[in-house]
């Protein structure tokens, strides 16, 4: 999503790529970034970053990494909006997430609330 | 039973083999070619009044199936994957 | 049906796994497989339904898609039908957008996108029973008012669960929403944001509250997706599946074989000797009947595949294998087509339509014939029984180990071929995984049975149709011209097929094949398993075509060297002897180039593998 490319990445201590999350960690999507790794050679109508947005990776959505494969988590399984998606590391790298202190492990049960930000 | 006659047997076997050959060719033919043939057959039968019933009853539904419905007529066969380099 | 009034054209649109196919079955009464794997609806499905006014409706089940910006062939078809871009399919008069009430946001987003096309639309809020159970709250009336189209709750899997939808459609209580002239031009960022705002507004207005999480799903996934335990479970599942294909099928296969043999004996006894009896016994019963024997194995294999699909496990297997398959240039999504190819390469190749990237799809198509399809089992079974002693090696049986080795050889060489193809790839466009792992569910018994029945019907119509016809033609080719009076060899030697076999022997002698094998390879072009029947015919043309396999085994055991047998086994790991597969490849790639390349590379590999096997085994033995 183009407009999100310019998203301020201040407070980098709390801003991560989704691919960096550990298993069981809950976070809030803060935006999507353009990714040459997955979108090079595609015209905008087939953009995979756009597809991520269509799958529910929109700012404010809460997500949880439910599984990571070995060797650096490629692919990972992410629970978002009550659905689970398998994403490769390169795909998950296009999703920026924010971990707020309030998101403890027990927040998992509400990870489904996803696409409806409070 | 007339099957004891070798001539009759040869005729029958020849007929079966011919039908099987025709059926194989028909089945292995690309769907588009098959539709073209059906349409040609339709045009030809239109000029023969005696065939009108057969045309309406069995040829027309067959064309409809070949053109639209069923896997062979599926639009996917004409379509190409969107990423295919052209 | 009145010839002047055409039925109302309705299209069902929805994201994968929203119950769209079940709703289609409910509406049209026709039955179709319902599964969890995203994009299972790769075939065009259309059904009719009578209406009280006599006009009727024609319902089209479009492939599931998350968005009208397609990334796969399936999704492109959905978009093209809606836009009226497909030549044979006029755009629908009414779109029924199916939305899973449990996963409302993702489905509603697609509904917003479809609504912008300006086609008349009704929204079916499906799986309302599950949604209620999981405490999802949706104010249907408010949602309908906000969205501006009728919204109807449905329960597609329940009898009468679509009555409300039918009532609205038949009553004509739907109108075209405001059309957007510029709809579906590339939707830019502001556009997308607007859509997200609309979605949020809709969800807010309808008082949507998300479903309760089922804690068991998380626990099961933690196990099944675990890097070590998950892979171990996957291996165990596959092991049980292949074991079952062999062991459970044994008894019913014997029954069919016995029945075929008695039928052949009965026919031979009650018909006067002559070409007709030969055609029926050797061509029809010995040829097409020999294929019928594999029905039990195919049923068992599909039982596993359908059950795994229905439960939601297959996409998880694709997740586990993505990394491994990625290292040779395949997508994890290729796992499912390749698994189906173990039954037959044809459904496997058709299933590749769910692979987004053309290069990935092509690679998967090209290696699908290397998976050991069920048609190769009789060849392997015959040769192993004849040439390999049933010796125990530790807890294993030597025959079983050889069979497993042949399966493994197919898979390993497929990975190698994929790796080589990767080196030649010119376009290096990234190919996504982005695969939904659907919620677990128990396989539905009636869906499973109907799916199996569909498979049985397809198989039987193939045996009774094209295979039967080809067998008749091949019988003719191997019977005529008849041998000259006083000829000493078997009659087949003088036939067209026989002469071809003799010519081919020059080609095949270096890899240890005799002229009998060379002849058998010719009819084997139609279907691999026919080679077994053809070998039997060659070795025992005088003994009627029944009991081929049983009589053949000792003949082969005594007359073939181990090197020749091993060479033929190696040949069958690769040989592209299946014209239907090549025809499907032609159809799916829309070009003659790829089936020709496939046939060429498979023949080259088969020849090379047989050559090496023959020389090595001969030097050792």
mmCIF file of N, CA, C and O in Angstrom, chain B residues 2-75:
data_model
loop_
_atom_site.group_PDB
_atom_site.id
_atom_site.type_symbol
_atom_site.label_atom_id
_atom_site.label_comp_id
_atom_site.label_asym_id
_atom_site.label_seq_id
_atom_site.Cartn_x
_atom_site.Cartn_y
_atom_site.Cartn_z
ATOM 1 N N UNK B 2 -25.762 -66.536 -36.189
ATOM 2 C CA UNK B 2 -25.000 -66.220 -37.400
ATOM 3 C C UNK B 2 -23.533 -65.965 -37.138
ATOM 4 O O UNK B 2 -22.766 -65.781 -38.076
ATOM 5 N N UNK B 3 -23.144 -65.920 -35.862
ATOM 6 C CA UNK B 3 -21.766 -65.571 -35.553
ATOM 7 C C UNK B 3 -20.780 -66.646 -36.002
ATOM 8 O O UNK B 3 -19.577 -66.436 -35.979
ATOM 9 N N UNK B 4 -21.310 -67.818 -36.355
ATOM 10 C CA UNK B 4 -20.409 -68.858 -36.833
ATOM 11 C C UNK B 4 -19.820 -68.494 -38.189
ATOM 12 O O UNK B 4 -18.776 -69.020 -38.568
ATOM 13 N N UNK B 5 -20.505 -67.574 -38.878
ATOM 14 C CA UNK B 5 -19.980 -67.159 -40.178
ATOM 15 C C UNK B 5 -18.825 -66.189 -39.983
ATOM 16 O O UNK B 5 -18.967 -65.151 -39.334
ATOM 17 N N UNK B 6 -17.662 -66.527 -40.521
ATOM 18 C CA UNK B 6 -16.480 -65.687 -40.352
ATOM 19 C C UNK B 6 -16.633 -64.346 -41.034
ATOM 20 O O UNK B 6 -16.127 -63.333 -40.558
ATOM 21 N N UNK B 7 -17.347 -64.336 -42.168
ATOM 22 C CA UNK B 7 -17.542 -63.081 -42.894
ATOM 23 C C UNK B 7 -18.320 -62.094 -42.038
ATOM 24 O O UNK B 7 -17.965 -60.930 -41.894
ATOM 25 N N UNK B 8 -19.393 -62.619 -41.424
ATOM 26 C CA UNK B 8 -20.206 -61.761 -40.574
ATOM 27 C C UNK B 8 -19.373 -61.248 -39.395
ATOM 28 O O UNK B 8 -19.437 -60.075 -39.018
ATOM 29 N N UNK B 9 -18.590 -62.150 -38.808
ATOM 30 C CA UNK B 9 -17.720 -61.752 -37.695
ATOM 31 C C UNK B 9 -16.763 -60.654 -38.110
ATOM 32 O O UNK B 9 -16.576 -59.666 -37.404
ATOM 33 N N UNK B 10 -16.161 -60.839 -39.299
ATOM 34 C CA UNK B 10 -15.209 -59.833 -39.786
ATOM 35 C C UNK B 10 -15.885 -58.482 -39.935
ATOM 36 O O UNK B 10 -15.340 -57.442 -39.553
ATOM 37 N N UNK B 11 -17.119 -58.515 -40.501
ATOM 38 C CA UNK B 11 -17.863 -57.264 -40.686
ATOM 39 C C UNK B 11 -18.123 -56.592 -39.344
ATOM 40 O O UNK B 11 -17.885 -55.395 -39.163
ATOM 41 N N UNK B 12 -18.595 -57.400 -38.393
ATOM 42 C CA UNK B 12 -18.940 -56.869 -37.071
ATOM 43 C C UNK B 12 -17.702 -56.286 -36.393
ATOM 44 O O UNK B 12 -17.712 -55.163 -35.860
ATOM 45 N N UNK B 13 -16.612 -57.043 -36.420
ATOM 46 C CA UNK B 13 -15.367 -56.588 -35.794
ATOM 47 C C UNK B 13 -14.874 -55.315 -36.470
ATOM 48 O O UNK B 13 -14.458 -54.362 -35.806
ATOM 49 N N UNK B 14 -14.966 -55.317 -37.809
ATOM 50 C CA UNK B 14 -14.539 -54.129 -38.541
ATOM 51 C C UNK B 14 -15.332 -52.905 -38.128
ATOM 52 O O UNK B 14 -14.769 -51.829 -37.891
ATOM 53 N N UNK B 15 -16.628 -53.106 -37.963
ATOM 54 C CA UNK B 15 -17.496 -52.005 -37.556
ATOM 55 C C UNK B 15 -17.120 -51.503 -36.164
ATOM 56 O O UNK B 15 -16.967 -50.299 -35.921
ATOM 57 N N UNK B 16 -16.924 -52.456 -35.236
ATOM 58 C CA UNK B 16 -16.564 -52.083 -33.854
ATOM 59 C C UNK B 16 -15.252 -51.303 -33.843
ATOM 60 O O UNK B 16 -15.124 -50.273 -33.174
ATOM 61 N N UNK B 17 -14.279 -51.796 -34.627
ATOM 62 C CA UNK B 17 -12.971 -51.132 -34.646
ATOM 63 C C UNK B 17 -13.108 -49.715 -35.201
ATOM 64 O O UNK B 17 -12.532 -48.762 -34.658
ATOM 65 N N UNK B 18 -13.923 -49.567 -36.253
ATOM 66 C CA UNK B 18 -14.101 -48.240 -36.850
ATOM 67 C C UNK B 18 -14.757 -47.279 -35.855
ATOM 68 O O UNK B 18 -14.322 -46.137 -35.697
ATOM 69 N N UNK B 19 -15.802 -47.773 -35.177
ATOM 70 C CA UNK B 19 -16.472 -46.930 -34.181
ATOM 71 C C UNK B 19 -15.490 -46.538 -33.079
ATOM 72 O O UNK B 19 -15.409 -45.374 -32.672
ATOM 73 N N UNK B 20 -14.708 -47.508 -32.616
ATOM 74 C CA UNK B 20 -13.738 -47.240 -31.550
ATOM 75 C C UNK B 20 -12.702 -46.221 -32.013
ATOM 76 O O UNK B 20 -12.317 -45.318 -31.263
ATOM 77 N N UNK B 21 -12.270 -46.366 -33.272
ATOM 78 C CA UNK B 21 -11.274 -45.430 -33.808
ATOM 79 C C UNK B 21 -11.848 -44.017 -33.849
ATOM 80 O O UNK B 21 -11.213 -43.060 -33.394
ATOM 81 N N UNK B 22 -13.083 -43.919 -34.368
ATOM 82 C CA UNK B 22 -13.730 -42.607 -34.441
ATOM 83 C C UNK B 22 -13.889 -41.995 -33.065
ATOM 84 O O UNK B 22 -13.595 -40.821 -32.848
ATOM 85 N N UNK B 23 -14.321 -42.835 -32.112
ATOM 86 C CA UNK B 23 -14.539 -42.349 -30.752
ATOM 87 C C UNK B 23 -13.224 -41.865 -30.129
ATOM 88 O O UNK B 23 -13.175 -40.826 -29.472
ATOM 89 N N UNK B 24 -12.142 -42.623 -30.355
ATOM 90 C CA UNK B 24 -10.842 -42.223 -29.796
ATOM 91 C C UNK B 24 -10.403 -40.884 -30.359
ATOM 92 O O UNK B 24 -9.963 -40.001 -29.619
ATOM 93 N N UNK B 25 -10.526 -40.744 -31.684
ATOM 94 C CA UNK B 25 -10.119 -39.490 -32.310
ATOM 95 C C UNK B 25 -10.949 -38.345 -31.756
ATOM 96 O O UNK B 25 -10.432 -37.291 -31.391
ATOM 97 N N UNK B 26 -12.248 -38.576 -31.648
ATOM 98 C CA UNK B 26 -13.165 -37.548 -31.135
ATOM 99 C C UNK B 26 -12.800 -37.138 -29.727
ATOM 100 O O UNK B 26 -12.751 -35.966 -29.375
ATOM 101 N N UNK B 27 -12.490 -38.143 -28.871
ATOM 102 C CA UNK B 27 -12.206 -37.868 -27.466
ATOM 103 C C UNK B 27 -10.845 -37.199 -27.276
ATOM 104 O O UNK B 27 -10.665 -36.405 -26.355
ATOM 105 N N UNK B 28 -9.894 -37.536 -28.141
ATOM 106 C CA UNK B 28 -8.550 -36.985 -27.963
ATOM 107 C C UNK B 28 -8.399 -35.647 -28.678
ATOM 108 O O UNK B 28 -7.348 -35.007 -28.601
ATOM 109 N N UNK B 29 -9.466 -35.234 -29.357
ATOM 110 C CA UNK B 29 -9.431 -33.972 -30.109
ATOM 111 C C UNK B 29 -9.488 -32.789 -29.134
ATOM 112 O O UNK B 29 -10.166 -32.865 -28.119
ATOM 113 N N UNK B 30 -8.779 -31.698 -29.433
ATOM 114 C CA UNK B 30 -8.882 -30.525 -28.572
ATOM 115 C C UNK B 30 -10.328 -30.027 -28.520
ATOM 116 O O UNK B 30 -11.058 -30.121 -29.515
ATOM 117 N N UNK B 31 -10.728 -29.506 -27.342
ATOM 118 C CA UNK B 31 -12.122 -29.104 -27.143
ATOM 119 C C UNK B 31 -12.569 -28.079 -28.187
ATOM 120 O O UNK B 31 -13.700 -28.113 -28.661
ATOM 121 N N UNK B 32 -11.674 -27.188 -28.547
ATOM 122 C CA UNK B 32 -12.069 -26.119 -29.468
ATOM 123 C C UNK B 32 -12.352 -26.702 -30.859
ATOM 124 O O UNK B 32 -13.318 -26.333 -31.507
ATOM 125 N N UNK B 33 -11.484 -27.622 -31.308
ATOM 126 C CA UNK B 33 -11.682 -28.256 -32.608
ATOM 127 C C UNK B 33 -13.007 -29.016 -32.628
ATOM 128 O O UNK B 33 -13.758 -28.977 -33.597
ATOM 129 N N UNK B 34 -13.311 -29.678 -31.492
ATOM 130 C CA UNK B 34 -14.542 -30.450 -31.404
ATOM 131 C C UNK B 34 -15.753 -29.530 -31.548
ATOM 132 O O UNK B 34 -16.701 -29.842 -32.249
ATOM 133 N N UNK B 35 -15.664 -28.365 -30.898
ATOM 134 C CA UNK B 35 -16.772 -27.407 -30.993
ATOM 135 C C UNK B 35 -16.925 -26.919 -32.430
ATOM 136 O O UNK B 35 -18.041 -26.818 -32.957
ATOM 137 N N UNK B 36 -15.794 -26.644 -33.075
ATOM 138 C CA UNK B 36 -15.841 -26.203 -34.478
ATOM 139 C C UNK B 36 -16.537 -27.246 -35.344
ATOM 140 O O UNK B 36 -17.385 -26.915 -36.173
ATOM 141 N N UNK B 37 -16.196 -28.506 -35.119
ATOM 142 C CA UNK B 37 -16.813 -29.582 -35.895
ATOM 143 C C UNK B 37 -18.317 -29.651 -35.646
ATOM 144 O O UNK B 37 -19.109 -29.802 -36.581
ATOM 145 N N UNK B 38 -18.675 -29.523 -34.365
ATOM 146 C CA UNK B 38 -20.098 -29.567 -34.019
ATOM 147 C C UNK B 38 -20.847 -28.439 -34.707
ATOM 148 O O UNK B 38 -21.947 -28.631 -35.240
ATOM 149 N N UNK B 39 -20.249 -27.262 -34.702
ATOM 150 C CA UNK B 39 -20.908 -26.108 -35.325
ATOM 151 C C UNK B 39 -21.031 -26.316 -36.826
ATOM 152 O O UNK B 39 -22.055 -25.970 -37.430
ATOM 153 N N UNK B 40 -19.985 -26.888 -37.431
ATOM 154 C CA UNK B 40 -20.052 -27.177 -38.864
ATOM 155 C C UNK B 40 -21.175 -28.172 -39.147
ATOM 156 O O UNK B 40 -21.947 -28.015 -40.108
ATOM 157 N N UNK B 41 -21.274 -29.166 -38.261
ATOM 158 C CA UNK B 41 -22.327 -30.170 -38.415
ATOM 159 C C UNK B 41 -23.705 -29.519 -38.304
ATOM 160 O O UNK B 41 -24.646 -29.858 -39.023
ATOM 161 N N UNK B 42 -23.805 -28.563 -37.388
ATOM 162 C CA UNK B 42 -25.060 -27.853 -37.183
ATOM 163 C C UNK B 42 -25.453 -27.094 -38.454
ATOM 164 O O UNK B 42 -26.603 -27.145 -38.891
ATOM 165 N N UNK B 43 -24.475 -26.416 -39.036
ATOM 166 C CA UNK B 43 -24.758 -25.661 -40.265
ATOM 167 C C UNK B 43 -25.182 -26.572 -41.407
ATOM 168 O O UNK B 43 -26.124 -26.266 -42.153
ATOM 169 N N UNK B 44 -24.561 -27.728 -41.480
ATOM 170 C CA UNK B 44 -24.874 -28.663 -42.548
ATOM 171 C C UNK B 44 -26.280 -29.244 -42.359
ATOM 172 O O UNK B 44 -27.066 -29.314 -43.297
ATOM 173 N N UNK B 45 -26.586 -29.597 -41.087
ATOM 174 C CA UNK B 45 -27.881 -30.239 -40.847
ATOM 175 C C UNK B 45 -29.031 -29.248 -41.004
ATOM 176 O O UNK B 45 -30.179 -29.653 -41.207
ATOM 177 N N UNK B 46 -28.738 -27.959 -40.900
ATOM 178 C CA UNK B 46 -29.796 -26.959 -41.049
ATOM 179 C C UNK B 46 -30.402 -27.018 -42.441
ATOM 180 O O UNK B 46 -31.554 -26.629 -42.648
ATOM 181 N N UNK B 47 -29.644 -27.475 -43.409
ATOM 182 C CA UNK B 47 -30.140 -27.495 -44.783
ATOM 183 C C UNK B 47 -30.916 -28.771 -45.106
ATOM 184 O O UNK B 47 -31.354 -28.954 -46.217
ATOM 185 N N UNK B 48 -31.009 -29.673 -44.154
ATOM 186 C CA UNK B 48 -31.718 -30.925 -44.401
ATOM 187 C C UNK B 48 -32.892 -31.040 -43.446
ATOM 188 O O UNK B 48 -32.692 -31.239 -42.237
ATOM 189 N N UNK B 49 -34.086 -30.905 -44.007
ATOM 190 C CA UNK B 49 -35.287 -30.868 -43.183
ATOM 191 C C UNK B 49 -35.457 -32.161 -42.383
ATOM 192 O O UNK B 49 -35.935 -32.139 -41.249
ATOM 193 N N UNK B 50 -35.019 -33.260 -42.955
ATOM 194 C CA UNK B 50 -35.247 -34.539 -42.289
ATOM 195 C C UNK B 50 -34.423 -34.649 -41.005
ATOM 196 O O UNK B 50 -34.714 -35.470 -40.142
ATOM 197 N N UNK B 51 -33.387 -33.833 -40.899
ATOM 198 C CA UNK B 51 -32.521 -33.922 -39.728
ATOM 199 C C UNK B 51 -32.953 -32.966 -38.615
ATOM 200 O O UNK B 51 -32.327 -32.923 -37.558
ATOM 201 N N UNK B 52 -33.994 -32.198 -38.854
ATOM 202 C CA UNK B 52 -34.357 -31.119 -37.933
ATOM 203 C C UNK B 52 -34.567 -31.634 -36.505
ATOM 204 O O UNK B 52 -34.106 -31.028 -35.538
ATOM 205 N N UNK B 53 -35.265 -32.769 -36.401
ATOM 206 C CA UNK B 53 -35.574 -33.304 -35.081
ATOM 207 C C UNK B 53 -34.296 -33.700 -34.331
ATOM 208 O O UNK B 53 -34.094 -33.339 -33.171
ATOM 209 N N UNK B 54 -33.448 -34.407 -35.037
ATOM 210 C CA UNK B 54 -32.185 -34.848 -34.428
ATOM 211 C C UNK B 54 -31.346 -33.638 -34.011
ATOM 212 O O UNK B 54 -30.722 -33.610 -32.961
ATOM 213 N N UNK B 55 -31.400 -32.609 -34.879
ATOM 214 C CA UNK B 55 -30.602 -31.419 -34.627
ATOM 215 C C UNK B 55 -31.059 -30.742 -33.330
ATOM 216 O O UNK B 55 -30.254 -30.360 -32.479
ATOM 217 N N UNK B 56 -32.395 -30.631 -33.198
ATOM 218 C CA UNK B 56 -32.944 -29.956 -32.029
ATOM 219 C C UNK B 56 -32.724 -30.785 -30.771
ATOM 220 O O UNK B 56 -32.362 -30.268 -29.731
ATOM 221 N N UNK B 57 -32.944 -32.094 -30.932
ATOM 222 C CA UNK B 57 -32.951 -32.973 -29.760
ATOM 223 C C UNK B 57 -31.553 -33.299 -29.255
ATOM 224 O O UNK B 57 -31.323 -33.362 -28.056
ATOM 225 N N UNK B 58 -30.632 -33.598 -30.150
ATOM 226 C CA UNK B 58 -29.351 -34.089 -29.634
ATOM 227 C C UNK B 58 -28.156 -33.221 -30.013
ATOM 228 O O UNK B 58 -27.200 -33.129 -29.249
ATOM 229 N N UNK B 59 -28.213 -32.571 -31.155
ATOM 230 C CA UNK B 59 -27.036 -31.788 -31.555
ATOM 231 C C UNK B 59 -26.938 -30.486 -30.748
ATOM 232 O O UNK B 59 -25.881 -30.137 -30.229
ATOM 233 N N UNK B 60 -28.083 -29.783 -30.654
ATOM 234 C CA UNK B 60 -28.082 -28.493 -29.965
ATOM 235 C C UNK B 60 -27.611 -28.568 -28.507
ATOM 236 O O UNK B 60 -26.726 -27.807 -28.108
ATOM 237 N N UNK B 61 -28.184 -29.491 -27.717
ATOM 238 C CA UNK B 61 -27.711 -29.584 -26.328
ATOM 239 C C UNK B 61 -26.222 -29.917 -26.243
ATOM 240 O O UNK B 61 -25.500 -29.430 -25.374
ATOM 241 N N UNK B 62 -25.761 -30.726 -27.198
ATOM 242 C CA UNK B 62 -24.358 -31.108 -27.222
ATOM 243 C C UNK B 62 -23.476 -29.882 -27.462
ATOM 244 O O UNK B 62 -22.428 -29.705 -26.842
ATOM 245 N N UNK B 63 -23.936 -29.039 -28.393
ATOM 246 C CA UNK B 63 -23.174 -27.818 -28.678
ATOM 247 C C UNK B 63 -23.155 -26.920 -27.449
ATOM 248 O O UNK B 63 -22.113 -26.368 -27.069
ATOM 249 N N UNK B 64 -24.332 -26.818 -26.812
ATOM 250 C CA UNK B 64 -24.399 -25.971 -25.620
ATOM 251 C C UNK B 64 -23.421 -26.466 -24.563
ATOM 252 O O UNK B 64 -22.712 -25.674 -23.933
ATOM 253 N N UNK B 65 -23.349 -27.784 -24.413
ATOM 254 C CA UNK B 65 -22.429 -28.337 -23.424
ATOM 255 C C UNK B 65 -20.984 -28.061 -23.812
ATOM 256 O O UNK B 65 -20.179 -27.649 -22.998
ATOM 257 N N UNK B 66 -20.690 -28.298 -25.090
ATOM 258 C CA UNK B 66 -19.308 -28.123 -25.545
ATOM 259 C C UNK B 66 -18.883 -26.664 -25.444
ATOM 260 O O UNK B 66 -17.725 -26.356 -25.199
ATOM 261 N N UNK B 67 -19.849 -25.759 -25.643
ATOM 262 C CA UNK B 67 -19.493 -24.339 -25.667
ATOM 263 C C UNK B 67 -19.320 -23.777 -24.273
ATOM 264 O O UNK B 67 -18.485 -22.908 -24.047
ATOM 265 N N UNK B 68 -20.113 -24.267 -23.328
ATOM 266 C CA UNK B 68 -20.073 -23.576 -22.048
ATOM 267 C C UNK B 68 -19.837 -24.453 -20.848
ATOM 268 O O UNK B 68 -18.978 -24.168 -20.028
ATOM 269 N N UNK B 69 -20.541 -25.535 -20.749
ATOM 270 C CA UNK B 69 -20.594 -26.257 -19.488
ATOM 271 C C UNK B 69 -19.629 -27.433 -19.508
ATOM 272 O O UNK B 69 -19.237 -27.916 -20.562
ATOM 273 N N UNK B 70 -19.269 -27.883 -18.327
ATOM 274 C CA UNK B 70 -18.404 -29.045 -18.225
ATOM 275 C C UNK B 70 -16.966 -28.623 -18.343
ATOM 276 O O UNK B 70 -16.655 -27.533 -18.777
ATOM 277 N N UNK B 71 -16.098 -29.512 -17.968
ATOM 278 C CA UNK B 71 -14.699 -29.139 -17.872
ATOM 279 C C UNK B 71 -14.105 -28.799 -19.234
ATOM 280 O O UNK B 71 -13.333 -27.872 -19.375
ATOM 281 N N UNK B 72 -14.489 -29.548 -20.249
ATOM 282 C CA UNK B 72 -13.892 -29.333 -21.560
ATOM 283 C C UNK B 72 -14.190 -27.946 -22.113
ATOM 284 O O UNK B 72 -13.390 -27.365 -22.823
ATOM 285 N N UNK B 73 -15.389 -27.451 -21.781
ATOM 286 C CA UNK B 73 -15.766 -26.164 -22.349
ATOM 287 C C UNK B 73 -15.379 -25.005 -21.462
ATOM 288 O O UNK B 73 -15.713 -23.866 -21.750
ATOM 289 N N UNK B 74 -14.710 -25.323 -20.358
ATOM 290 C CA UNK B 74 -14.422 -24.297 -19.370
ATOM 291 C C UNK B 74 -13.598 -23.161 -19.960
ATOM 292 O O UNK B 74 -12.672 -23.383 -20.732
ATOM 293 N N UNK B 75 -13.946 -21.963 -19.581
ATOM 294 C CA UNK B 75 -13.217 -20.798 -20.057
ATOM 295 C C UNK B 75 -11.743 -20.859 -19.716
ATOM 296 O O UNK B 75 -10.917 -20.242 -20.369
#
